[in-house]
Amino acid sequence: AQTVTQSQPEMSVQEAETVTLSCTYDTSENNYYLFWYKQPPSRQMILVIRQEAYKQQNATENRFSVNFQKAAKSFSLKISDSQLGDTAMYFCAFMKRRDTDKLIFGTGTRLQVFP
Amino acid sequence: NAGVTQTPKFQVLKTGQSMTLQCAQDMNHEYMSWYRQDPGMGLRLIHYSVGAGITDQGEVPNGYNVSRSTTEDFPLRLLSAAPSQTSVYFCASSLGTGGPYEQYFGPGTRLTVT
């Protein structure tokens, strides 16, 4: 069975600074996808970034980038130039290539951005 | 496009009562899923559907029923509510085969069972 672990229940960062959220996962699959979702206080789940396991290049979306280490089964999210609107819960999630209807989530990291 | 809609937004039930959480999407998505979110546990898959007439169990299916008679709707039924079902419930949909495509989430339903 696949598991996703987020070992940082809470993080904080000052506005304009950089913060990295950690995620590790366990799987015997070779083909899979990894995601970071953001859940602001509104409760809406928003996709931040995704990574295909077969791609060595790390995904980037504006101020958000990942450090994907397949051998170490690590998938961290870096947020640059943090903004107050980045305050949210962040969930790491895993999806098998052959089960594209199922997401397996970590327990989340609560990020607070301070002015 | 309204996207994924869920009703109600909030609900309080007494133990033993039944109810249906509604979910609808207007994006012609093939896949639909129900997740529950509990403090400290992230989101867990309850049931999912890969098309009209096809449903299957996820990680935590006990106490819940689903059906998918149309592409648009995927209701979640609680037959006899228990306090352990107090949670926030999310419905999600995605395009379907050939993916993975982004899963779009509804706004959630906060359910309290007393």
GROMACS .gro file of C-alpha atoms in nm:
model
  229
    1ALA     CA    1   0.000   0.000   0.000
    2GLN     CA    2   0.108   0.350  -0.070
    3THR     CA    3   0.163   0.598   0.212
    4VAL     CA    4   0.237   0.970   0.211
    5THR     CA    5   0.407   1.135   0.509
    6GLN     CA    6   0.423   1.502   0.590
    7SER     CA    7   0.634   1.536   0.902
    8GLN     CA    8   0.581   1.910   0.960
    9PRO     CA    9   0.235   1.971   1.108
   10GLU     CA   10   0.295   2.349   1.115
   11MET     CA   11   0.534   2.594   0.955
   12SER     CA   12   0.562   2.969   0.954
   13VAL     CA   13   0.745   3.213   0.731
   14GLN     CA   14   0.777   3.587   0.698
   15GLU     CA   15   0.635   3.760   0.395
   16ALA     CA   16   0.878   3.767   0.098
   17GLU     CA   17   1.087   3.487   0.245
   18THR     CA   18   1.124   3.131   0.112
   19VAL     CA   19   0.985   2.821   0.283
   20THR     CA   20   1.012   2.450   0.204
   21LEU     CA   21   0.749   2.193   0.295
   22SER     CA   22   0.854   1.829   0.316
   23CYS     CA   23   0.684   1.518   0.186
   24THR     CA   24   0.799   1.159   0.165
   25TYR     CA   25   0.611   0.865   0.023
   26ASP     CA   26   0.637   0.492   0.008
   27THR     CA   27   0.548   0.287  -0.297
   28SER     CA   28   0.663  -0.008  -0.500
   29GLU     CA   29   0.521   0.146  -0.816
   30ASN     CA   30   0.752   0.285  -1.081
   31ASN     CA   31   0.496   0.498  -1.266
   32TYR     CA   32   0.309   0.749  -1.058
   33TYR     CA   33   0.228   1.115  -1.008
   34LEU     CA   34   0.276   1.350  -0.716
   35PHE     CA   35   0.079   1.660  -0.631
   36TRP     CA   36   0.069   1.949  -0.390
   37TYR     CA   37  -0.273   2.085  -0.301
   38LYS     CA   38  -0.346   2.406  -0.110
   39GLN     CA   39  -0.646   2.441   0.119
   40PRO     CA   40  -0.701   2.802   0.234
   41PRO     CA   41  -0.942   2.887   0.517
   42SER     CA   42  -1.223   2.883   0.261
   43ARG     CA   43  -1.177   2.503   0.260
   44GLN     CA   44  -1.152   2.487  -0.121
   45MET     CA   45  -0.889   2.239  -0.245
   46ILE     CA   46  -0.664   2.398  -0.507
   47LEU     CA   47  -0.402   2.218  -0.714
   48VAL     CA   48  -0.066   2.394  -0.678
   49ILE     CA   49   0.172   2.175  -0.876
   50ARG     CA   50   0.216   1.823  -1.008
   51GLN     CA   51   0.509   1.603  -1.098
   52GLU     CA   52   0.527   1.296  -1.320
   53ALA     CA   53   0.762   1.036  -1.174
   54TYR     CA   54   0.916   0.958  -1.513
   55LYS     CA   55   1.027   1.319  -1.556
   56GLN     CA   56   1.360   1.403  -1.398
   57GLN     CA   57   1.307   1.777  -1.432
   58ASN     CA   58   1.147   1.936  -1.129
   59ALA     CA   59   0.811   2.102  -1.189
   60THR     CA   60   0.775   2.478  -1.146
   61GLU     CA   61   0.467   2.700  -1.134
   62ASN     CA   62   0.551   3.066  -1.082
   63ARG     CA   63   0.667   3.099  -0.718
   64PHE     CA   64   0.613   2.730  -0.647
   65SER     CA   65   0.868   2.463  -0.730
   66VAL     CA   66   0.935   2.109  -0.619
   67ASN     CA   67   1.245   1.909  -0.538
   68PHE     CA   68   1.165   1.557  -0.656
   69GLN     CA   69   1.410   1.290  -0.545
   70LYS     CA   70   1.275   0.962  -0.682
   71ALA     CA   71   1.534   0.733  -0.525
   72ALA     CA   72   1.481   0.890  -0.185
   73LYS     CA   73   1.102   0.903  -0.240
   74SER     CA   74   1.099   1.266  -0.143
   75PHE     CA   75   0.884   1.545  -0.288
   76SER     CA   76   0.928   1.882  -0.120
   77LEU     CA   77   0.752   2.207  -0.212
   78LYS     CA   78   0.940   2.536  -0.216
   79ILE     CA   79   0.746   2.860  -0.199
   80SER     CA   80   0.950   3.165  -0.294
   81ASP     CA   81   0.863   3.525  -0.213
   82SER     CA   82   0.591   3.410   0.028
   83GLN     CA   83   0.271   3.612   0.029
   84LEU     CA   84   0.000   3.649   0.292
   85GLY     CA   85  -0.236   3.467   0.056
   86ASP     CA   86  -0.016   3.158   0.078
   87THR     CA   87  -0.143   3.101   0.433
   88ALA     CA   88  -0.318   2.763   0.408
   89MET     CA   89  -0.299   2.391   0.470
   90TYR     CA   90  -0.081   2.218   0.214
   91PHE     CA   91  -0.134   1.854   0.125
   92CYS     CA   92   0.102   1.627  -0.060
   93ALA     CA   93  -0.073   1.358  -0.262
   94PHE     CA   94   0.020   1.046  -0.461
   95MET     CA   95  -0.151   0.878  -0.755
   96LYS     CA   96  -0.058   0.553  -0.923
   97ARG     CA   97  -0.030   0.568  -1.302
   98ARG     CA   98  -0.280   0.282  -1.333
   99ASP     CA   99  -0.524   0.426  -1.078
  100THR     CA  100  -0.580   0.778  -1.202
  101ASP     CA  101  -0.907   0.803  -1.014
  102LYS     CA  102  -0.753   0.779  -0.666
  103LEU     CA  103  -0.547   1.026  -0.471
  104ILE     CA  104  -0.365   0.929  -0.152
  105PHE     CA  105  -0.306   1.228   0.072
  106GLY     CA  106  -0.063   1.311   0.347
  107THR     CA  107  -0.182   1.461   0.673
  108GLY     CA  108  -0.101   1.817   0.570
  109THR     CA  109   0.120   2.105   0.681
  110ARG     CA  110  -0.036   2.424   0.810
  111LEU     CA  111   0.159   2.722   0.675
  112GLN     CA  112   0.127   3.065   0.830
  113VAL     CA  113   0.275   3.364   0.647
  114PHE     CA  114   0.347   3.660   0.875
  115PRO     CA  115   0.373   4.023   0.758
  116ASN     CA  116  -1.944   2.639  -1.561
  117ALA     CA  117  -2.038   2.592  -1.197
  118GLY     CA  118  -1.769   2.324  -1.163
  119VAL     CA  119  -1.831   2.079  -0.878
  120THR     CA  120  -2.119   2.170  -0.650
  121GLN     CA  121  -2.210   2.011  -0.319
  122THR     CA  122  -2.518   2.049  -0.104
  123PRO     CA  123  -2.569   2.111   0.178
  124LYS     CA  124  -2.269   2.310   0.304
  125PHE     CA  125  -2.344   2.224   0.667
  126GLN     CA  126  -2.556   1.953   0.827
  127VAL     CA  127  -2.622   1.830   1.178
  128LEU     CA  128  -2.766   1.481   1.222
  129LYS     CA  129  -2.864   1.271   1.518
  130THR     CA  130  -2.720   0.924   1.555
  131GLY     CA  131  -2.919   0.678   1.347
  132GLN     CA  132  -3.059   0.930   1.102
  133SER     CA  133  -3.003   0.893   0.732
  134MET     CA  134  -2.920   1.154   0.473
  135THR     CA  135  -2.777   1.205   0.126
  136LEU     CA  136  -2.495   1.441   0.041
  137GLN     CA  137  -2.540   1.572  -0.310
  138CYS     CA  138  -2.263   1.623  -0.563
  139ALA     CA  139  -2.294   1.743  -0.919
  140GLN     CA  140  -2.051   1.850  -1.189
  141ASP     CA  141  -2.118   2.020  -1.521
  142MET     CA  142  -1.783   1.954  -1.688
  143ASN     CA  143  -1.876   1.618  -1.842
  144HIS     CA  144  -1.614   1.448  -1.628
  145GLU     CA  145  -1.594   1.072  -1.632
  146TYR     CA  146  -1.444   1.020  -1.287
  147MET     CA  147  -1.603   1.125  -0.960
  148SER     CA  148  -1.495   1.057  -0.601
  149TRP     CA  149  -1.591   1.118  -0.241
  150TYR     CA  150  -1.332   1.195   0.026
  151ARG     CA  151  -1.361   1.269   0.394
  152GLN     CA  152  -1.128   1.501   0.579
  153ASP     CA  153  -1.062   1.451   0.949
  154PRO     CA  154  -0.824   1.654   1.168
  155GLY     CA  155  -0.472   1.520   1.152
  156MET     CA  156  -0.560   1.259   0.889
  157GLY     CA  157  -0.571   1.438   0.558
  158LEU     CA  158  -0.828   1.332   0.298
  159ARG     CA  159  -0.928   0.970   0.262
  160LEU     CA  160  -1.113   0.813  -0.031
  161ILE     CA  161  -1.460   0.676   0.051
  162HIS     CA  162  -1.603   0.570  -0.286
  163TYR     CA  163  -1.531   0.649  -0.645
  164SER     CA  164  -1.683   0.607  -0.989
  165VAL     CA  165  -1.519   0.581  -1.329
  166GLY     CA  166  -1.842   0.633  -1.519
  167ALA     CA  167  -2.220   0.615  -1.503
  168GLY     CA  168  -2.329   0.283  -1.355
  169ILE     CA  169  -1.982   0.199  -1.220
  170THR     CA  170  -1.878   0.252  -0.858
  171ASP     CA  171  -1.615   0.104  -0.631
  172GLN     CA  172  -1.494   0.127  -0.273
  173GLY     CA  173  -1.208   0.339  -0.155
  174GLU     CA  174  -1.012   0.328   0.167
  175VAL     CA  175  -1.297   0.398   0.413
  176PRO     CA  176  -1.629   0.281   0.257
  177ASN     CA  177  -1.807   0.141   0.563
  178GLY     CA  178  -2.130   0.319   0.649
  179TYR     CA  179  -2.164   0.486   0.310
  180ASN     CA  180  -2.342   0.399  -0.014
  181VAL     CA  181  -2.310   0.554  -0.357
  182SER     CA  182  -2.467   0.521  -0.699
  183ARG     CA  183  -2.399   0.690  -1.031
  184SER     CA  184  -2.701   0.691  -1.257
  185THR     CA  185  -2.588   0.992  -1.461
  186THR     CA  186  -2.252   1.138  -1.557
  187GLU     CA  187  -2.332   1.459  -1.369
  188ASP     CA  188  -2.441   1.333  -1.026
  189PHE     CA  189  -2.273   1.123  -0.759
  190PRO     CA  190  -2.467   1.127  -0.430
  191LEU     CA  191  -2.325   0.986  -0.107
  192ARG     CA  192  -2.573   0.820   0.130
  193LEU     CA  193  -2.535   0.771   0.502
  194LEU     CA  194  -2.787   0.501   0.596
  195SER     CA  195  -2.753   0.525   0.976
  196ALA     CA  196  -2.532   0.812   1.086
  197ALA     CA  197  -2.277   0.756   1.362
  198PRO     CA  198  -2.065   1.010   1.553
  199SER     CA  199  -1.756   0.862   1.382
  200GLN     CA  200  -1.892   1.003   1.057
  201THR     CA  201  -1.854   1.359   1.181
  202SER     CA  202  -1.621   1.502   0.918
  203VAL     CA  203  -1.586   1.732   0.621
  204TYR     CA  204  -1.684   1.562   0.297
  205PHE     CA  205  -1.544   1.654  -0.041
  206CYS     CA  206  -1.663   1.548  -0.381
  207ALA     CA  207  -1.415   1.561  -0.670
  208SER     CA  208  -1.425   1.499  -1.042
  209SER     CA  209  -1.173   1.461  -1.321
  210LEU     CA  210  -1.182   1.413  -1.694
  211GLY     CA  211  -1.121   1.038  -1.689
  212THR     CA  212  -0.924   0.788  -1.895
  213GLY     CA  213  -0.606   0.902  -2.059
  214GLY     CA  214  -0.512   1.103  -1.752
  215PRO     CA  215  -0.417   1.180  -1.496
  216TYR     CA  216  -0.613   1.495  -1.519
  217GLU     CA  217  -0.657   1.748  -1.245
  218GLN     CA  218  -0.914   1.653  -0.986
  219TYR     CA  219  -1.157   1.939  -0.926
  220PHE     CA  220  -1.295   1.955  -0.575
  221GLY     CA  221  -1.629   2.085  -0.453
  222PRO     CA  222  -1.652   2.329  -0.160
  223GLY     CA  223  -1.715   2.054   0.094
  224THR     CA  224  -1.994   1.962   0.336
  225ARG     CA  225  -1.932   1.985   0.709
  226LEU     CA  226  -2.132   1.709   0.878
  227THR     CA  227  -2.178   1.677   1.253
  228VAL     CA  228  -2.340   1.368   1.403
  229THR     CA  229  -2.454   1.403   1.764
   0.00000   0.00000   0.00000
